[in-house]
Short mmCIF file of N, CA, C and O in Angstrom, two decimals:
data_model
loop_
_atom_site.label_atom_id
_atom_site.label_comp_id
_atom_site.label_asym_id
_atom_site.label_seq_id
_atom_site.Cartn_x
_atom_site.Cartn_y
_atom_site.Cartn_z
N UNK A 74 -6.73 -12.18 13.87
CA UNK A 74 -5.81 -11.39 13.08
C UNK A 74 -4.43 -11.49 13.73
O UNK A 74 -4.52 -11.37 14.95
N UNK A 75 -3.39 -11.64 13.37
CA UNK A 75 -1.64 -12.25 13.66
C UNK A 75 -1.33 -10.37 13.41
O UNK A 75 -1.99 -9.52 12.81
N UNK A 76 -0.06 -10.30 14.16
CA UNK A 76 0.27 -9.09 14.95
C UNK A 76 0.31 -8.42 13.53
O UNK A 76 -0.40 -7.43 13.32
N UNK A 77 1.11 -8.92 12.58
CA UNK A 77 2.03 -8.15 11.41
C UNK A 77 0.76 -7.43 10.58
O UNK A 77 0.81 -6.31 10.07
N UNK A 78 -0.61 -8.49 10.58
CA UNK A 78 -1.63 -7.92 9.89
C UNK A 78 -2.44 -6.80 11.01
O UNK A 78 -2.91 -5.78 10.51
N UNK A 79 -2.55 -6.98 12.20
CA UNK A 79 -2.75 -6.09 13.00
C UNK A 79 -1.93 -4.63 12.50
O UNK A 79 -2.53 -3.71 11.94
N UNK A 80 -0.53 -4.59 12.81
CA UNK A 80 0.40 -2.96 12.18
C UNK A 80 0.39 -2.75 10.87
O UNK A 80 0.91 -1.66 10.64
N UNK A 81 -0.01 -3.36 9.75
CA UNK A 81 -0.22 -3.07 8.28
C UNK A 81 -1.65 -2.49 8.98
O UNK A 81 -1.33 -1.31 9.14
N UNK A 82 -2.47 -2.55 9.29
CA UNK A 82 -3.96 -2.21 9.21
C UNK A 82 -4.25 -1.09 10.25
O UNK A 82 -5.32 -0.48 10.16
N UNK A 83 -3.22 -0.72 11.42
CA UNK A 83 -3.54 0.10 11.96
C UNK A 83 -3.02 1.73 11.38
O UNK A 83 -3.29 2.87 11.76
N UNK A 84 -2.25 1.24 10.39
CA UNK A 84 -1.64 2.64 9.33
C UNK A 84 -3.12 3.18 8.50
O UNK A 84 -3.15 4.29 7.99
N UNK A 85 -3.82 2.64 8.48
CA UNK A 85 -5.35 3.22 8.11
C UNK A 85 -5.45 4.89 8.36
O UNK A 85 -5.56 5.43 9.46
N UNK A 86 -5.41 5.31 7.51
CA UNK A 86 -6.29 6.73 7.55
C UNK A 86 -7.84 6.85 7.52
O UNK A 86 -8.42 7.92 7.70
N UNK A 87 -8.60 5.45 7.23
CA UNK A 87 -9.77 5.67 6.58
C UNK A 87 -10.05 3.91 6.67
O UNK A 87 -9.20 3.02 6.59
N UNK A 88 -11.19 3.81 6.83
CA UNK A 88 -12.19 2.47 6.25
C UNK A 88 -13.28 2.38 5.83
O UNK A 88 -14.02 3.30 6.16
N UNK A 89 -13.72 1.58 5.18
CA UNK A 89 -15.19 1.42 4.54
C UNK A 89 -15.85 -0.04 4.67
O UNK A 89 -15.14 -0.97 5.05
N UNK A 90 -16.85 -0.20 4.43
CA UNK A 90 -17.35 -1.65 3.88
C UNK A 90 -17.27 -2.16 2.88
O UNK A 90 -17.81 -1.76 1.85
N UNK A 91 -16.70 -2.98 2.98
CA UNK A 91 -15.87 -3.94 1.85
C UNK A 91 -16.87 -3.80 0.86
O UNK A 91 -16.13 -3.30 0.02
N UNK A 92 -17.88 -3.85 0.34
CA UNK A 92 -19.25 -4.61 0.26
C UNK A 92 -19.46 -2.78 -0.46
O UNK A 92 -20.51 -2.62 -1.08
N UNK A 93 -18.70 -1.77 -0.39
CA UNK A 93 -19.26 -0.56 -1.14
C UNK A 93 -17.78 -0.15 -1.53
O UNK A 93 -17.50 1.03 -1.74
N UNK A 94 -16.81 -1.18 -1.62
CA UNK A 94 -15.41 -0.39 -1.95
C UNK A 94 -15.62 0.63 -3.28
O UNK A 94 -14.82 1.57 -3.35
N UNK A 95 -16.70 0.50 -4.38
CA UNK A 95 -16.23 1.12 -5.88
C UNK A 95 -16.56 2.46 -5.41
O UNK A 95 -15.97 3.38 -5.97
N UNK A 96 -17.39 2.75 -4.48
CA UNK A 96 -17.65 3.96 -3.77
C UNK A 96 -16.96 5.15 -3.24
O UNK A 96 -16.74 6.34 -3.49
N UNK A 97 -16.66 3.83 -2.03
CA UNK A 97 -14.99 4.31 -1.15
C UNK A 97 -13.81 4.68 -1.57
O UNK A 97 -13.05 5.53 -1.11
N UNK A 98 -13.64 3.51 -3.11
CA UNK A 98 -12.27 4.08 -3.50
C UNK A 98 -12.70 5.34 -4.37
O UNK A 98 -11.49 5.50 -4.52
N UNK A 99 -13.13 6.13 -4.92
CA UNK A 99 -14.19 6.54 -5.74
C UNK A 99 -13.50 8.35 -5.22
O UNK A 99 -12.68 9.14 -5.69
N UNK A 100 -14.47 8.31 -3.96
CA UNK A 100 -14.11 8.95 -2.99
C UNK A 100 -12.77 9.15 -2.56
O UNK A 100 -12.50 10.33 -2.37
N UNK A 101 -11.97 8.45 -2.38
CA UNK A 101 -10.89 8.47 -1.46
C UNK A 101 -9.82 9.13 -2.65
O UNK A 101 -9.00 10.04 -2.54
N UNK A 102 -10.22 8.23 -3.90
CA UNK A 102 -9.17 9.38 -4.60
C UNK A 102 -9.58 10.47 -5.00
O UNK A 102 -8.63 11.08 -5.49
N UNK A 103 -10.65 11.14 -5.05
CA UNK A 103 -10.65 12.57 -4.54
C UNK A 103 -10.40 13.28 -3.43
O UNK A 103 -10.24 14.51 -3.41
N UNK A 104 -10.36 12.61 -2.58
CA UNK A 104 -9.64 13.32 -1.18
C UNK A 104 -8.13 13.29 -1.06
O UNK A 104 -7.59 14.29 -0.59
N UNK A 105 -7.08 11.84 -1.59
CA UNK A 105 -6.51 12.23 -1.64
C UNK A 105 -5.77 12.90 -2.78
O UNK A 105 -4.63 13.34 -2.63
N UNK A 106 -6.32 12.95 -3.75
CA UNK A 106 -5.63 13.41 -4.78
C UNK A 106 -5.59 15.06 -4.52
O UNK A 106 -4.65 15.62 -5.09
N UNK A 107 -6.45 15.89 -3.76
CA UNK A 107 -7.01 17.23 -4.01
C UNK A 107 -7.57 17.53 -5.33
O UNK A 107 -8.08 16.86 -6.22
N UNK A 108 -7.20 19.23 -5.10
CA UNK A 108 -8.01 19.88 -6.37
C UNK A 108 -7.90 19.84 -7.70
O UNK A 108 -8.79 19.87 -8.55
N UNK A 109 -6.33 19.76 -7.85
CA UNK A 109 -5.89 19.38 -9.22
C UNK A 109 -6.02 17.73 -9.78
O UNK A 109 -6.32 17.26 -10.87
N UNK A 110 -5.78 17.37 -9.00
CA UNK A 110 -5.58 15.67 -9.18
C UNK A 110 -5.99 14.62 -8.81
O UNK A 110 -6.57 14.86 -7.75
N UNK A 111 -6.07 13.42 -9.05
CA UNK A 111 -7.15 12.23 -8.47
C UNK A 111 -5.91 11.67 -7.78
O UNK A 111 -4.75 12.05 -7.97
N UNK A 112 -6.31 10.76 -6.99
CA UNK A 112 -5.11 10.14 -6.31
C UNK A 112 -5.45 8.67 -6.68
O UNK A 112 -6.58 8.38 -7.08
N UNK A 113 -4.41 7.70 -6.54
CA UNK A 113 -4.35 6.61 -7.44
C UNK A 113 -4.47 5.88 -6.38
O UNK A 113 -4.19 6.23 -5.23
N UNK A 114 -5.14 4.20 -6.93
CA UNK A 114 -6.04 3.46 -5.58
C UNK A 114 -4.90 1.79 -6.15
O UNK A 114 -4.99 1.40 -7.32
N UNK A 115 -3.98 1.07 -5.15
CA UNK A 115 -3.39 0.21 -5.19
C UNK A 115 -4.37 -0.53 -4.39
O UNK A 115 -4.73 -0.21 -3.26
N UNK A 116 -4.85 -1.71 -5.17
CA UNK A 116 -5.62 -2.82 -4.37
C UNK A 116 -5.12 -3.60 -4.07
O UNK A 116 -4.05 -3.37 -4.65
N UNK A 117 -4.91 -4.85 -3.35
CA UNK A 117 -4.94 -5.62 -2.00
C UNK A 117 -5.72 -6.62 -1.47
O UNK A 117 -6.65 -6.16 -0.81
N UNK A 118 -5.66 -8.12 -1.54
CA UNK A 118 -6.50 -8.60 -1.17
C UNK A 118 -6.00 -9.25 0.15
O UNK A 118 -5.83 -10.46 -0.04
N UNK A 119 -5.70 -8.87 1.44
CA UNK A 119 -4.63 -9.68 2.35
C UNK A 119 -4.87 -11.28 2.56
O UNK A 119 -6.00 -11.66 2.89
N UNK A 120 -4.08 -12.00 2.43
CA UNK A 120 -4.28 -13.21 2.38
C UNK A 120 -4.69 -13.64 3.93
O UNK A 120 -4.70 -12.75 4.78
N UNK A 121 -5.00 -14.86 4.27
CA UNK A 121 -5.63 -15.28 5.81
C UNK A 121 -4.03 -15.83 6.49
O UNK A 121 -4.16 -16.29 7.62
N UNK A 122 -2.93 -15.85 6.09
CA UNK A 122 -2.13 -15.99 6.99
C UNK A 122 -0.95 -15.55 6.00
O UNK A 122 -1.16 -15.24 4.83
N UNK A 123 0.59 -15.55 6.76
CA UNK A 123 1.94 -15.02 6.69
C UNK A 123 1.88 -14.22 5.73
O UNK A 123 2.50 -14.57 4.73
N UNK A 124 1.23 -13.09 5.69
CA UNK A 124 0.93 -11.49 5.32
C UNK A 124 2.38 -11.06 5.61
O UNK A 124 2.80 -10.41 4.66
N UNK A 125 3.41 -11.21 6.72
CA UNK A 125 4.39 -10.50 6.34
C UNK A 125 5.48 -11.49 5.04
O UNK A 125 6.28 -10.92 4.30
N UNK A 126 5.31 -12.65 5.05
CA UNK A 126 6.22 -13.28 4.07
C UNK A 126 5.63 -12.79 2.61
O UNK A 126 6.48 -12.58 1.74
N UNK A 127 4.50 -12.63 2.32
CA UNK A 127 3.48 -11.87 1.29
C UNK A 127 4.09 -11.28 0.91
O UNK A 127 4.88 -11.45 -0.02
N UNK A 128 3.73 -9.77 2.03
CA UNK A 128 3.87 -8.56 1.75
C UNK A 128 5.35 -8.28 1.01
O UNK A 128 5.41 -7.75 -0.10
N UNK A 129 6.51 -8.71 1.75
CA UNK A 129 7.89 -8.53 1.16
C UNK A 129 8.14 -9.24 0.28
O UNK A 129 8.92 -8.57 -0.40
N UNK A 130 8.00 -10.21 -0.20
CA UNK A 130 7.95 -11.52 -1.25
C UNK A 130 7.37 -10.96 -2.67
O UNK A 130 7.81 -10.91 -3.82
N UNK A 131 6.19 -10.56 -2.04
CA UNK A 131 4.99 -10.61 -3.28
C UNK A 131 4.82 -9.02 -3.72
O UNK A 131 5.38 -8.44 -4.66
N UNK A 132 3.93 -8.50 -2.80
CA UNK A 132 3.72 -7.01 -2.64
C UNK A 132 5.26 -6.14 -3.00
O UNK A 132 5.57 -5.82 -4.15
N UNK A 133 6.04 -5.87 -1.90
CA UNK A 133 6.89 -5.22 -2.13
C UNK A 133 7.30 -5.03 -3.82
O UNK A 133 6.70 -4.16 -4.46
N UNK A 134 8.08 -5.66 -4.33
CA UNK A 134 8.50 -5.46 -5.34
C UNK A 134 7.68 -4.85 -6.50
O UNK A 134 7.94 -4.05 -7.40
N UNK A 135 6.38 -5.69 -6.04
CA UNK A 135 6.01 -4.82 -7.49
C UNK A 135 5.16 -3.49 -7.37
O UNK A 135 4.72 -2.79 -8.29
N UNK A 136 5.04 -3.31 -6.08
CA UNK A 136 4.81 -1.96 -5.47
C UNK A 136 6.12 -1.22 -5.85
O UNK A 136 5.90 -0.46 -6.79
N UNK A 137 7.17 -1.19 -5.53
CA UNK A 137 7.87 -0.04 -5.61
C UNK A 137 7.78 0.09 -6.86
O UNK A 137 7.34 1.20 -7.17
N UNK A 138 8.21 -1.16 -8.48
CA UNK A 138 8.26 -0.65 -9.57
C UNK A 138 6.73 -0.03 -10.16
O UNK A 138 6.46 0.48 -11.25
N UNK A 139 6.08 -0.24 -9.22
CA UNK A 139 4.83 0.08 -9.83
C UNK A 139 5.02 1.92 -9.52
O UNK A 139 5.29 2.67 -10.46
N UNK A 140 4.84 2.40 -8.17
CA UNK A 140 5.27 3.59 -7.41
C UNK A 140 6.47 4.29 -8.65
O UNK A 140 6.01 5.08 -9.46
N UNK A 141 7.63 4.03 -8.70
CA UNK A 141 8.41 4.11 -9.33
C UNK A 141 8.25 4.87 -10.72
O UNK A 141 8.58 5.99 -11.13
N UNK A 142 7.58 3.72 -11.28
CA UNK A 142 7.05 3.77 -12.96
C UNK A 142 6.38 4.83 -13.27
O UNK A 142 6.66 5.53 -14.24
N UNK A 143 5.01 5.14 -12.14
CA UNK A 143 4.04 6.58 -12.69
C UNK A 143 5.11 7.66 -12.45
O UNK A 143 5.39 8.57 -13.23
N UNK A 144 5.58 7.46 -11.43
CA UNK A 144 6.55 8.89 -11.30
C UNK A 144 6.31 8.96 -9.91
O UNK A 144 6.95 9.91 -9.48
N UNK A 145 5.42 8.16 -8.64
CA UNK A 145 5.27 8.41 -7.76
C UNK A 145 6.63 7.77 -6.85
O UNK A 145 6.71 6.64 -6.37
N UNK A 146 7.35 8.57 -6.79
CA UNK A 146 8.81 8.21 -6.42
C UNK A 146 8.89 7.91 -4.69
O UNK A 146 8.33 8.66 -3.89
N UNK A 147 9.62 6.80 -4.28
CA UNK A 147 9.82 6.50 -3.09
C UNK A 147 10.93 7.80 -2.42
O UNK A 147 11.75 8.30 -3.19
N UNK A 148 10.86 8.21 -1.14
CA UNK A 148 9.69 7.75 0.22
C UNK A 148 7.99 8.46 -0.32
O UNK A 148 6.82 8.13 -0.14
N UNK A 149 8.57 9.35 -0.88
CA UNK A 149 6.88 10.23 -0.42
C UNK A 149 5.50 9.27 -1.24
O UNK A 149 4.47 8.90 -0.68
N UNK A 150 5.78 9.10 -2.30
CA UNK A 150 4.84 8.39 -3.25
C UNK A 150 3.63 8.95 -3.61
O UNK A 150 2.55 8.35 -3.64
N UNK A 151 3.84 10.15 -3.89
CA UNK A 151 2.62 10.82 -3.91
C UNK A 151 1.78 10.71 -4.33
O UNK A 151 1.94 10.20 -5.44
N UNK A 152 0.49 10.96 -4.04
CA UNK A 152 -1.11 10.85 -4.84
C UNK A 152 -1.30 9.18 -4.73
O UNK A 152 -2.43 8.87 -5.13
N UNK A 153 -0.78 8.41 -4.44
CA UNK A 153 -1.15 6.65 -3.89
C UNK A 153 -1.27 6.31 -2.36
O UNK A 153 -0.51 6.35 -1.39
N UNK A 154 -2.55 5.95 -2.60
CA UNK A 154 -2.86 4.79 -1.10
C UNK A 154 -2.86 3.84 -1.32
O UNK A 154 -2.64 3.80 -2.53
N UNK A 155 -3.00 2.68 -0.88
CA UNK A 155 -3.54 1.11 -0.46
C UNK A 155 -4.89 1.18 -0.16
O UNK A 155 -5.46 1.70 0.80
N UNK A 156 -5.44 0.36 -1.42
CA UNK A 156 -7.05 0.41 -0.69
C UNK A 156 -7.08 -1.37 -0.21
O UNK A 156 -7.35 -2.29 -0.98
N UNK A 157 -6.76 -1.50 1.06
CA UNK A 157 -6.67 -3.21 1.87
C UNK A 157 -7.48 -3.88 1.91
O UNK A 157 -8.16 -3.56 2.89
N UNK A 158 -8.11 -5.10 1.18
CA UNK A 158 -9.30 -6.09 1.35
C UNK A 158 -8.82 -6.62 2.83
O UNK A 158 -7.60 -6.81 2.79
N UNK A 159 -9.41 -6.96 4.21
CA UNK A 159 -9.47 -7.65 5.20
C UNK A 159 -11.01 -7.81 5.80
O UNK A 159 -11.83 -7.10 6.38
N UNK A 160 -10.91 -9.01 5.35
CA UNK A 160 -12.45 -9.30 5.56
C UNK A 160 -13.70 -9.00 5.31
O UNK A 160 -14.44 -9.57 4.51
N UNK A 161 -13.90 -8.26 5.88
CA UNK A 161 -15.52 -7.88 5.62
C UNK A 161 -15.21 -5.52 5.46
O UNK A 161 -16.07 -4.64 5.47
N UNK A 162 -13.77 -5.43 5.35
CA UNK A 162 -13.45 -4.10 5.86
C UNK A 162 -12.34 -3.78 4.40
O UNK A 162 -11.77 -4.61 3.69
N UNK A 163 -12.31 -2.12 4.31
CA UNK A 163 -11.56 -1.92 3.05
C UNK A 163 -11.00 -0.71 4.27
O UNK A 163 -11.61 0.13 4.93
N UNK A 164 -9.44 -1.11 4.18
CA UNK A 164 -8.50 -0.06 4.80
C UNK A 164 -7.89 0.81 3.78
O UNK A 164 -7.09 0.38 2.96
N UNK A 165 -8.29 2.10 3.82
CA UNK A 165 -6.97 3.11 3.25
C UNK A 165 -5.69 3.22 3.77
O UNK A 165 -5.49 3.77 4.85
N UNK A 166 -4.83 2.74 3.09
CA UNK A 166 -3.54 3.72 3.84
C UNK A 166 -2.27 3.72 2.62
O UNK A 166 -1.74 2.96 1.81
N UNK A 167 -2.21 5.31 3.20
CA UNK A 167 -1.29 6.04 2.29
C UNK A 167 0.04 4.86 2.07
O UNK A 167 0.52 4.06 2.88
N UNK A 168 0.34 5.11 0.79
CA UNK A 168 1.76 4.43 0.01
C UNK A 168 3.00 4.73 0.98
O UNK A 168 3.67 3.90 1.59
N UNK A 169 3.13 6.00 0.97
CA UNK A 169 4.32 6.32 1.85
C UNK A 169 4.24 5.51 3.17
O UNK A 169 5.33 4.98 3.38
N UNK A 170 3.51 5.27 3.94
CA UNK A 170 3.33 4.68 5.22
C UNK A 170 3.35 2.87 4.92
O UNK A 170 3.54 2.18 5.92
N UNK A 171 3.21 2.31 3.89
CA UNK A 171 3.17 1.10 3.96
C UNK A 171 5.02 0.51 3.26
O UNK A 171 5.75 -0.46 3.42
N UNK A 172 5.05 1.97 2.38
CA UNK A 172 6.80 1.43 2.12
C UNK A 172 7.85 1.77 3.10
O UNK A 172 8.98 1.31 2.93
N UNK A 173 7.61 2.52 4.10
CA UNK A 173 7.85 2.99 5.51
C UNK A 173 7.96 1.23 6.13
O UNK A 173 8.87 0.40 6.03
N UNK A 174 6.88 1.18 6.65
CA UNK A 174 6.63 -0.07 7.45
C UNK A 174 7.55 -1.41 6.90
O UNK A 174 8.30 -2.12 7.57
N UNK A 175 7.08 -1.52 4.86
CA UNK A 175 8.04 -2.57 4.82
C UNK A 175 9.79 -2.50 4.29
O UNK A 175 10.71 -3.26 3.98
N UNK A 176 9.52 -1.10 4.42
CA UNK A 176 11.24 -0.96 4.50
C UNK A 176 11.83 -1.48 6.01
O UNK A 176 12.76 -2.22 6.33
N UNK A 177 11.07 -0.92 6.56
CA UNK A 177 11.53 -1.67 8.29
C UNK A 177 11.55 -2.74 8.81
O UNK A 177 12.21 -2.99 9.82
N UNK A 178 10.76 -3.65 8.14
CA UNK A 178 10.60 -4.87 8.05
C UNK A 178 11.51 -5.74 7.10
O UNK A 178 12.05 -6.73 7.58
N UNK A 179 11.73 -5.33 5.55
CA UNK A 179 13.13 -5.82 4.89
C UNK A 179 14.53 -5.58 5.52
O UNK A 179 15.37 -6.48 5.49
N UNK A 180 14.83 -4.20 6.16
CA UNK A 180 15.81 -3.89 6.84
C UNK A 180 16.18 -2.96 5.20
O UNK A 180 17.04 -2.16 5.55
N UNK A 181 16.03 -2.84 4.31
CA UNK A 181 16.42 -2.27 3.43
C UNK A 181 15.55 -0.32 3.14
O UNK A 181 14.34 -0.11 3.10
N UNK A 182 16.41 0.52 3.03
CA UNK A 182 16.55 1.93 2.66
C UNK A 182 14.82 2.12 1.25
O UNK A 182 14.11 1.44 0.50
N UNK A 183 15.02 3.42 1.71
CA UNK A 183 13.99 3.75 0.12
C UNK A 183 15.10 3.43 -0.71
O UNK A 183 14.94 2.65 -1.64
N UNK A 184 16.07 3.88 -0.51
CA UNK A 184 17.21 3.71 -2.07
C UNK A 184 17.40 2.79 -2.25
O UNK A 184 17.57 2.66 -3.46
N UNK A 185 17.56 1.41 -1.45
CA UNK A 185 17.78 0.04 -1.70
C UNK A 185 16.81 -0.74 -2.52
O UNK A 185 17.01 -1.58 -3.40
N UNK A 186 15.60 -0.21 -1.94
CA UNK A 186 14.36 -0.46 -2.24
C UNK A 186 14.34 -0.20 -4.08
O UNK A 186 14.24 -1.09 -4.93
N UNK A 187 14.40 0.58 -4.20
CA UNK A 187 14.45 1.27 -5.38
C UNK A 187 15.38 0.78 -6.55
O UNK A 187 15.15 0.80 -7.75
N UNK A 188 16.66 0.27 -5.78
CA UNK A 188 17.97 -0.32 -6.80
C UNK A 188 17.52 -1.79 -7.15
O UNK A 188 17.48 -2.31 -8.27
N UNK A 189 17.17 -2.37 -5.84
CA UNK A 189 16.36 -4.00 -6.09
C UNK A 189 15.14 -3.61 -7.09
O UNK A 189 15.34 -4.21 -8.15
N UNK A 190 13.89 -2.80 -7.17
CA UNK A 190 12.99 -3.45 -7.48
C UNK A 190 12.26 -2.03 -8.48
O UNK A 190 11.21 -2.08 -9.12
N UNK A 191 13.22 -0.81 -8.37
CA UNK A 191 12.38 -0.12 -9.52
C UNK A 191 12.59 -0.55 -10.73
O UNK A 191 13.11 -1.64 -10.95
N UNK A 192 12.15 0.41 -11.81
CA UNK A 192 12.31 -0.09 -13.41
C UNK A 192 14.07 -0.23 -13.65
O UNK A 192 14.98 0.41 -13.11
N UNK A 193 14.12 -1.13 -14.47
CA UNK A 193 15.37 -0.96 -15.14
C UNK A 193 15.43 -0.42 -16.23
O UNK A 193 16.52 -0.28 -16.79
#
């Protein structure tokens, strides 16, 4: 595993076996959604190498307009995780923490983020 996929994966709140994800995610958006609400499951399949050229290239953009669009507005993004295919393992981790990470990694703001790649 190369470092960049190492710090995307250690933002994990949660893992499962790949092999029972309809379960896991199942679950997970009832935990995070709470009492009123389900929480919404962004899937992920990480590719076997340059995961960070991916992630900002590919991922990013249509994550934020995606985030954006329901109403789950950048930084907080509420009620969305990342449910992460890596290998044989399904990582949770919260939305806010992965547009965190690749805002730091673009060098670009939630608001920047947002002017490039939410809805028009």
């Amino acid at each position: 595993m190369d470092a960049d996929t190492d710090e995307l994966l250690r933002l994990a709140f949660a893992q499962a076996p790949a092999n029972l994800a309809n379960v896991a995610i199942t679950r997970m958006r009832a935990e995070v959604g709470g009492e009123s609400s389900r929480g919404i499951s962004y899937e992920l399949l990480l590719p076997d190498g340059n995961v960070r050229t991916w992630l900002l290239d590919t991922v990013l953009p249509r994550l934020v307009d995606y985030l954006e669009s329901i109403g789950a507005k950048l930084p907080r993004c509420g009620g969305v995780f990342l449910s992460v295919f890596s290998g044989d393992t399904l990582h949770f981790i919260h939305a806010r923490d992965v547009i965190a990470l690749l805002s730091g990694w673009s060098g670009l703001s939630s608001d920047e983020l947002k002017r490039r790649y939410g809805p028009r």
